[in-house]
Amino acid sequence: MREEQIEKLRGVVRDCVSKHLYSSAIFFADKVAAVTADPADIYMQAQALYLGRHYRRAFDLLNASQIVLRDLRFRYLAAKCLEELKEWDQCLLMLGDGNVDEHGNIIYTKECSSMYLDKDGEDREINIISAICFLRGKAYEALENRSQARLWYKSAIKADPLCYEALECLIEGHMLSCEEETNLLATLQFSPKDGWLSSFYSCLVKKYEKETVVDTKFKELEFEVSNTKTPGKSLCTLKNNTDLLACKAEYYHQCGEYQKCFELTSILLEKDPFHLKCTLVHLAAAMELGHSNELYLMSCNLVKDYPQKSLSWFAVGCYYYCIKKYDQSRRYFSKATSLDGTFAPAWIGYGNAYAAQEEGDQAMSAYRTAARLFPGCHLPSLYIGMEYMRTHSFKLAEQFFMQAQAICHSDPLVYHELGVVAYHMKEYKNAVWWFEKTLANVPSSLSEMWEPTLVNLAHALRKLKRYNEAIVYYEKALALSTRSLSTYAGLAYTYHLQDNFTAAITHYHNALWIKSDDQFCTEMLTLALQDECQLGTNPKVGTVRSQLFT
């Protein structure tokens, strides 16, 4: 067979692969490799076998070659075959020795001294060392050694920032805390032309900064990409990119702006109905807003299109949770965890479904599993603390809230719960400090979600006899929600303590309008009316009673 015929057959193989005609590719690649015995042609044949899902045959072909342990491409493809065969220990052995430090820096790898036949491709390809590190991480994660998996994922993204899959595993698997994610991104060495990628990655990590800071990140990303345009061509930006807008929707959800989040994800899913990250955020927003019909439709479509994905059954669990059928909800959350044990939302939902029925032990078990599997996620520790709060174990609750705070320094909900614990333990000064810190860390303008924080802060200030400050926060809470009994009752009681009986009576009436049979407000309204009647004859009456109430 002449050289030009062989070269033509190589072109046929490449064309078959590009058209997904893998059996044809295998047939012609086998003939080329038989004629030439060239390592590059053997590799081409093995690649065709791999793409055709003949993993064992591809591995045997590579393993039989003299070059498998000396050329990184051969070794990597052989390890990929073992990955598909789920032979994880053999996969690690094929990849060779390697070690990383606690920061994900490669200390020593035997393969670094191996040759790589396609060195010329390094300028246009992801670094082979990065791909090997990533595969090591996947193998360790499959073997449930998540600490080693985390280190190898970090080494993969450090070896080549273009290895997005490594960053995705770290973020989606909640392997890093907020601070660790930020530090990792700071160590990545992007090329001058990849400044946009650095900005994009910063949008993917946990987002608890102020709204102005996050908006600046998105604008910087658009600016950097727009600057890469070539003369004579129209301006191209990522402004309407689905991934980027899904990040923005996720930020709205973290801020508690659920309606804004739901509207954005609805638009995105019309454009790309099968964008799974956006779908997850959409489900979370719909559940917070109580849109059970939307959850029902989404879950039906997901189960039909992706019956083997944990997200589909998680959606079904969300629907049943929304309509308060917690037994069915637990069943489907459990199914989601059995399909993918590393799907964090399913574990949290599973625990929440138990907590909704006050089955604390089972809820704690689910949260503890989540805390073990996802060391970078602060929510399991937060929910464990809430369960201890429910049983009045305030010291234990405080310990878990502090653990959550150590993982995520910026989530205002953690500070709110610490304030509630301090209030219950009658540490009112600490409670005020935590509640003020909560408000300082709220990323956007205050919404109805943060009304309880304002009310709790006002309660703590009232306990410290800082009545004027308490009244200010009660009124701020009323500006967010006018349907809160505790706000009107607290405001009325504070005015009562100041001997301002007219204002107290007005707000007791407002509270009783919301709940007419409230015992506290009924009794205090009676006392306030008596005090106002007696104020003219005995001015000291109100003051004496106020001291008794305090």
XYZ file of C-alpha atoms in Angstrom:
550
model
C 0.000 0.000 0.000
C 1.477 3.322 -1.092
C 2.023 6.249 1.258
C -0.616 8.396 -0.456
C -3.190 5.609 0.014
C -2.319 5.343 3.695
C -2.621 9.099 4.142
C -5.997 9.026 2.395
C -7.196 6.286 4.767
C -6.076 8.374 7.745
C -8.214 11.193 6.397
C -11.135 8.767 6.029
C -10.728 7.715 9.678
C -10.727 11.340 10.863
C -13.787 12.072 8.722
C -15.630 9.014 10.069
C -14.923 10.153 13.629
C -16.192 13.665 12.889
C -19.395 12.151 11.419
C -19.728 9.705 14.366
C -19.369 6.662 12.094
C -17.295 4.806 14.648
C -17.525 1.295 13.204
C -16.214 2.616 9.887
C -13.458 4.508 11.727
C -12.450 1.330 13.596
C -12.385 -0.692 10.346
C -10.127 1.688 8.432
C -7.930 2.591 11.437
C -7.241 -1.114 11.977
C -5.999 -1.443 8.382
C -3.767 1.636 8.637
C -2.223 0.458 11.928
C -1.644 -3.053 10.494
C 0.231 -1.648 7.508
C 2.350 0.980 9.229
C 2.701 -0.226 12.870
C 3.301 3.457 13.595
C 2.563 4.498 17.222
C 0.478 7.445 15.992
C -1.687 5.075 13.907
C -2.028 2.637 16.797
C -3.174 5.546 18.931
C -5.685 6.567 16.233
C -7.063 3.014 16.196
C -7.338 2.942 20.006
C -9.129 6.294 19.953
C -11.639 5.001 17.388
C -12.238 1.927 19.573
C -12.742 4.140 22.627
C -15.249 6.363 20.816
C -17.030 3.225 19.603
C -17.303 2.092 23.262
C -15.016 -0.918 22.797
C -13.175 -0.044 25.993
C -11.657 -3.415 26.818
C -10.363 -3.896 23.273
C -8.941 -0.357 23.195
C -7.183 -0.930 26.543
C -5.684 -4.256 25.404
C -4.414 -2.630 22.207
C -2.749 0.204 24.116
C -1.423 -2.068 26.850
C 0.145 -4.404 24.298
C 2.072 -1.591 22.654
C 5.693 -1.047 23.629
C 5.121 2.660 24.183
C 2.156 2.750 26.585
C 4.203 3.576 29.679
C 6.474 6.041 27.896
C 3.986 8.191 26.005
C 1.504 10.211 28.042
C -1.230 10.082 25.405
C -1.185 6.273 25.388
C -1.210 6.081 29.158
C -3.988 8.650 29.491
C -6.230 6.938 26.917
C -5.606 3.540 28.556
C -6.611 5.059 31.919
C -9.748 6.549 30.305
C -10.688 3.049 29.138
C -10.279 1.757 32.694
C -12.413 4.682 33.909
C -15.251 3.597 31.628
C -14.827 0.018 32.865
C -15.069 1.328 36.490
C -11.731 -0.267 37.372
C -10.599 2.661 39.477
C -7.590 1.116 41.230
C -6.176 -0.075 37.903
C -6.870 3.378 36.482
C -4.704 4.978 39.184
C -1.956 2.424 38.596
C -1.977 3.168 34.871
C -1.682 6.917 35.524
C 1.475 6.294 37.550
C 2.886 7.702 40.744
C 2.103 11.240 41.757
C 1.838 13.445 44.809
C 0.468 16.893 45.599
C 0.771 19.224 48.564
C -2.181 20.610 50.522
C -2.520 23.510 48.060
C -2.798 21.276 44.996
C 0.763 21.873 43.744
C 2.318 18.811 42.090
C 5.356 17.687 44.106
C 6.486 14.775 41.961
C 5.002 12.778 39.124
C 6.777 9.992 37.327
C 4.928 10.847 34.109
C 6.572 14.288 33.993
C 9.693 12.583 32.583
C 7.678 10.620 30.018
C 7.696 11.692 26.411
C 4.721 13.162 24.637
C 4.562 12.557 20.883
C 2.315 15.532 20.125
C 4.299 18.345 21.727
C 3.436 20.610 18.815
C -0.207 20.446 19.848
C 0.418 21.928 23.295
C -0.348 25.439 22.080
C -3.862 24.467 21.067
C -4.600 21.711 23.582
C -5.217 21.462 27.292
C -2.028 20.408 29.056
C -1.839 16.594 29.228
C -0.602 16.774 32.843
C -3.765 18.712 33.736
C -5.960 16.043 32.108
C -4.089 13.295 34.003
C -4.503 15.130 37.320
C -8.213 15.548 36.629
C -8.641 11.847 35.866
C -6.804 11.009 39.098
C -9.284 13.221 40.941
C -12.238 11.419 39.363
C -10.766 8.052 40.326
C -10.239 9.101 43.939
C -13.765 10.544 44.099
C -15.197 7.258 42.762
C -13.209 5.459 45.495
C -14.822 7.888 48.026
C -11.483 9.472 48.896
C -12.824 13.005 48.499
C -9.898 14.713 50.238
C -7.458 13.316 47.646
C -9.937 14.032 44.854
C -10.085 17.674 45.933
C -6.288 18.023 45.848
C -6.013 16.489 42.377
C -8.819 18.653 40.993
C -6.969 21.686 42.338
C -3.733 20.495 40.744
C -5.559 19.978 37.414
C -6.932 23.519 37.258
C -3.578 24.917 38.405
C -1.698 22.958 35.735
C -3.986 24.437 33.080
C -6.751 26.985 33.809
C -8.514 25.826 30.630
C -9.393 22.528 32.359
C -12.877 23.768 33.283
C -14.133 20.322 34.321
C -11.799 20.337 37.336
C -13.189 23.665 38.537
C -16.733 22.431 37.896
C -16.142 19.362 40.098
C -14.736 21.533 42.893
C -17.674 23.967 42.751
C -20.560 21.560 42.121
C -19.151 19.099 44.664
C -18.816 21.861 47.308
C -15.242 20.758 47.993
C -13.910 24.226 48.829
C -15.041 26.940 51.213
C -15.703 30.482 49.958
C -12.222 31.608 51.002
C -10.540 28.568 49.428
C -12.345 29.172 46.125
C -11.206 32.786 46.071
C -7.611 31.833 46.920
C -7.561 29.135 44.227
C -8.704 31.552 41.524
C -6.041 34.026 42.638
C -3.297 31.417 42.036
C -4.370 30.484 38.488
C -2.006 31.695 35.773
C -4.089 32.834 32.818
C -2.536 33.919 29.553
C -2.971 37.608 28.651
C -5.653 36.651 26.118
C -7.652 34.710 28.721
C -8.540 37.613 31.006
C -12.218 37.064 30.191
C -11.937 33.486 31.508
C -10.578 34.696 34.844
C -13.591 37.018 35.173
C -15.976 34.229 34.167
C -14.547 31.842 36.759
C -14.965 34.507 39.457
C -18.682 34.609 38.555
C -19.011 30.838 38.954
C -17.846 30.578 42.590
C -19.980 31.284 45.671
C -21.327 34.825 45.535
C -22.096 36.572 48.831
C -20.562 39.970 48.054
C -22.532 43.195 47.807
C -24.729 43.594 44.731
C -22.549 46.400 43.376
C -19.446 44.170 43.549
C -21.149 41.301 41.702
C -22.577 43.644 39.053
C -19.083 45.031 38.516
C -17.795 41.477 37.919
C -20.394 40.872 35.222
C -19.707 44.239 33.574
C -15.943 43.631 33.643
C -16.492 40.285 31.921
C -18.547 41.898 29.162
C -15.948 44.661 28.752
C -13.004 42.247 28.502
C -14.730 40.054 25.919
C -15.842 43.051 23.849
C -12.238 44.221 23.708
C -11.219 41.015 21.965
C -13.155 41.830 18.793
C -11.259 41.940 15.517
C -11.411 44.891 13.154
C -14.137 44.721 10.543
C -16.236 42.260 12.549
C -19.339 42.944 14.616
C -19.025 43.248 18.377
C -19.341 39.859 20.140
C -19.943 39.663 23.899
C -21.162 37.143 26.467
C -23.864 39.511 27.669
C -26.667 37.085 26.723
C -24.748 33.873 27.381
C -26.925 31.316 29.200
C -24.147 30.166 31.553
C -23.420 33.730 32.611
C -27.073 34.614 33.138
C -27.558 31.388 35.112
C -24.776 32.615 37.436
C -26.662 35.882 37.850
C -29.893 33.990 38.637
C -28.016 31.949 41.242
C -26.847 35.190 42.835
C -30.429 36.510 42.989
C -31.458 33.297 44.740
C -28.666 33.630 47.304
C -29.805 37.229 47.964
C -33.361 36.072 48.627
C -34.709 37.864 45.543
C -36.686 34.821 44.482
C -39.126 36.548 42.127
C -36.284 38.220 40.237
C -34.475 34.869 40.062
C -37.595 33.042 38.839
C -38.268 35.588 36.099
C -34.698 35.374 34.801
C -34.554 31.556 34.834
C -37.943 31.402 33.082
C -36.534 33.507 30.236
C -33.368 31.388 30.077
C -35.273 28.091 29.984
C -37.377 29.333 27.089
C -34.118 29.914 25.228
C -32.388 26.704 26.396
C -34.932 24.282 27.973
C -32.322 21.660 28.862
C -29.761 23.853 30.641
C -29.490 21.784 33.823
C -27.742 24.335 36.048
C -30.389 26.923 35.219
C -33.080 24.270 35.806
C -31.788 23.631 39.338
C -31.901 27.348 40.222
C -35.371 27.613 38.646
C -36.642 24.722 40.802
C -35.236 26.321 43.969
C -36.855 29.692 43.187
C -40.197 28.084 42.284
C -40.224 26.170 45.578
C -39.477 29.314 47.610
C -42.327 31.129 45.823
C -44.737 28.200 46.232
C -45.265 27.716 42.476
C -46.426 24.100 42.738
C -47.848 23.991 39.192
C -44.498 25.021 37.717
C -42.723 22.392 39.829
C -45.170 19.728 38.651
C -44.650 20.547 34.971
C -40.853 20.768 35.352
C -40.607 17.470 37.230
C -42.775 15.647 34.629
C -40.608 16.911 31.766
C -37.353 16.110 33.548
C -38.406 12.565 34.463
C -39.444 11.978 30.835
C -36.234 13.391 29.324
C -33.657 12.444 32.008
C -34.965 9.439 34.001
C -31.440 8.497 35.130
C -30.475 11.945 36.416
C -30.783 12.777 40.107
C -32.000 16.284 39.212
C -35.216 14.812 37.742
C -36.208 13.020 40.934
C -35.057 15.968 43.008
C -37.607 18.052 41.061
C -40.344 15.542 41.967
C -39.280 15.793 45.625
C -39.461 19.594 45.425
C -43.035 19.402 44.100
C -44.213 17.173 46.959
C -42.350 19.315 49.492
C -44.073 22.416 48.098
C -47.553 20.883 48.560
C -46.534 19.684 52.046
C -46.611 15.940 51.298
C -43.377 15.285 53.106
C -43.437 11.467 53.087
C -43.534 11.373 49.277
C -41.010 14.202 49.169
C -38.535 12.177 51.249
C -38.976 9.171 48.992
C -37.978 11.096 45.886
C -35.143 13.012 47.547
C -33.818 9.635 48.698
C -34.049 8.301 45.131
C -32.077 11.320 43.912
C -29.284 10.604 46.427
C -29.190 6.931 45.415
C -28.706 7.904 41.745
C -25.974 10.424 42.584
C -24.582 10.447 46.101
C -22.685 13.677 45.369
C -25.780 15.752 44.527
C -25.845 18.168 47.470
C -29.362 19.687 47.009
C -30.947 16.227 47.320
C -29.273 15.578 50.695
C -30.341 18.997 51.993
C -33.902 18.443 50.726
C -33.964 14.984 52.306
C -33.030 16.459 55.687
C -35.483 19.348 55.316
C -38.347 16.940 54.578
C -37.663 15.155 57.878
C -37.254 18.474 59.728
C -40.622 19.691 58.388
C -42.269 16.844 60.320
C -40.055 17.448 63.375
C -38.260 14.125 62.932
C -35.020 15.574 64.239
C -32.853 12.428 64.428
C -33.411 11.471 60.782
C -32.973 15.083 59.675
C -29.677 15.338 61.568
C -28.473 12.087 59.996
C -29.083 13.480 56.490
C -27.411 16.797 57.359
C -24.386 15.042 58.869
C -23.975 12.946 55.718
C -24.129 16.138 53.658
C -21.569 17.828 55.942
C -19.190 14.874 55.464
C -19.634 14.706 51.692
C -19.531 18.465 51.045
C -16.955 20.102 53.329
C -17.171 23.373 51.391
C -20.939 23.754 51.909
C -21.983 25.554 55.099
C -25.696 24.688 54.843
C -25.549 21.240 56.537
C -23.895 22.746 59.637
C -26.400 25.600 59.565
C -29.371 23.223 59.447
C -27.927 21.011 62.191
C -27.685 24.142 64.340
C -31.325 24.942 63.562
C -32.371 21.456 64.670
C -30.525 21.924 67.963
C -32.264 25.311 68.296
C -35.631 23.589 67.937
C -34.798 21.331 70.896
C -33.433 24.327 72.918
C -29.868 22.955 72.902
C -28.487 26.449 72.434
C -24.804 25.759 73.160
C -24.685 22.931 70.631
C -26.570 25.075 68.129
C -24.021 27.848 68.589
C -21.136 25.430 67.901
C -22.617 24.348 64.571
C -23.461 27.911 63.574
C -19.841 28.850 64.228
C -18.743 25.915 62.040
C -20.985 27.230 59.259
C -19.545 30.710 59.738
C -15.991 29.326 59.452
C -16.865 27.727 56.081
C -18.710 30.770 54.711
C -17.860 34.131 56.274
C -20.328 36.133 54.210
C -23.737 34.430 54.458
C -25.966 36.778 56.507
C -28.308 33.928 57.452
C -25.558 32.383 59.600
C -25.121 35.645 61.523
C -28.890 35.893 61.984
C -29.029 32.436 63.586
C -26.106 33.296 65.879
C -28.066 36.358 66.958
C -31.135 34.243 67.721
C -29.016 31.845 69.821
C -27.505 34.751 71.772
C -30.991 36.191 72.368
C -32.300 32.876 73.718
C -29.281 32.624 76.015
C -30.114 36.181 77.241
C -26.850 37.554 75.863
C -28.601 40.608 74.449
C -25.500 42.671 73.652
C -24.094 39.794 71.607
C -27.461 39.357 69.952
C -27.508 43.007 68.880
C -23.956 42.670 67.516
C -24.853 39.560 65.459
C -28.068 41.071 64.092
C -26.266 44.268 63.073
C -23.601 42.122 61.370
C -26.390 40.287 59.550
C -27.765 43.528 58.131
C -24.262 44.684 57.187
C -23.730 41.485 55.159
C -27.030 41.542 53.275
C -25.759 41.825 49.676
C -28.669 43.786 48.174
C -31.290 46.204 49.488
C -33.401 44.830 52.344
C -36.340 42.681 51.244
C -39.177 41.029 53.158
C -36.870 38.056 53.739
C -34.901 40.124 56.269
C -37.906 41.450 58.193
C -37.401 38.880 61.021
C -33.824 40.136 61.490
C -35.047 43.717 61.996
C -37.712 42.533 64.450
C -35.234 40.392 66.404
C -32.776 43.280 66.565
C -35.548 45.519 67.889
C -36.459 42.892 70.522
C -32.815 42.706 71.675
C -32.543 46.507 71.874
C -35.762 46.635 73.890
C -34.291 44.113 76.333
C -31.325 46.465 76.740
C -33.791 49.348 77.376
C -32.641 51.154 74.222
C -36.253 51.916 73.430
C -35.847 54.645 70.808
C -33.479 52.494 68.734
C -35.852 49.543 69.097
C -38.754 51.637 67.766
C -36.687 52.638 64.713
C -36.066 48.986 63.791
C -39.684 47.965 64.458
C -40.788 50.674 62.034
C -38.207 49.539 59.449
C -39.630 46.021 59.761
C -43.167 47.356 59.215
C -41.955 49.071 56.036
C -41.071 45.606 54.695
C -44.131 43.722 55.971
C -47.346 44.979 57.578
C -48.686 41.503 58.391
C -46.406 40.586 61.288
C -48.059 40.134 64.690
C -44.751 40.103 66.584
C -43.684 43.437 65.048
C -46.866 45.266 66.119
C -46.822 43.572 69.530
C -43.154 44.443 70.106
C -43.643 48.041 68.974
C -46.732 48.441 71.176
C -44.940 46.965 74.182
C -41.939 49.277 73.649
C -44.215 52.335 73.572
C -45.955 50.959 76.670
C -42.604 50.748 78.472
C -42.016 54.398 77.552
C -45.434 55.310 79.053
C -46.628 56.361 75.589
C -50.005 54.696 76.133
C -51.785 56.204 73.125
C -49.245 54.805 70.669
C -49.161 51.497 72.569
C -52.959 51.153 72.376
C -52.913 51.877 68.627
C -50.356 49.167 67.919
C -51.990 46.619 70.237
C -55.131 47.137 68.163
C -53.111 46.608 64.957
C -51.721 43.363 66.365
C -55.175 42.129 67.396
C -56.488 42.953 63.940
C -54.016 40.357 62.615
C -54.801 37.823 65.356
C -57.825 38.720 67.417
C -57.353 36.006 70.076
C -53.703 36.762 70.934
C -53.525 36.504 74.732
C -50.510 38.740 75.311
C -51.836 41.655 73.226
C -55.330 41.334 74.721
C -54.010 41.503 78.300
C -51.556 44.304 77.554
C -54.203 46.335 75.725
C -56.386 46.140 78.834
C -53.488 47.319 81.028
C -52.616 50.128 78.599
C -56.215 51.379 78.632
C -56.264 51.275 82.438
C -52.926 53.114 82.600
C -54.114 55.808 80.224
C -57.295 56.312 82.271
C -55.372 56.529 85.552
C -52.542 58.668 84.182
C -54.379 61.907 85.001
C -55.064 60.961 88.651
C -51.773 59.172 89.459
C -48.868 59.955 87.076
C -46.606 57.315 88.699
C -48.857 54.379 87.780
C -47.524 53.940 84.242
C -43.888 54.118 85.311
C -44.336 51.527 88.099
C -46.115 49.120 85.744
C -43.486 49.605 83.066
C -40.807 48.555 85.537
C -42.832 45.437 86.394
C -43.174 44.495 82.687
C -39.457 44.859 82.102
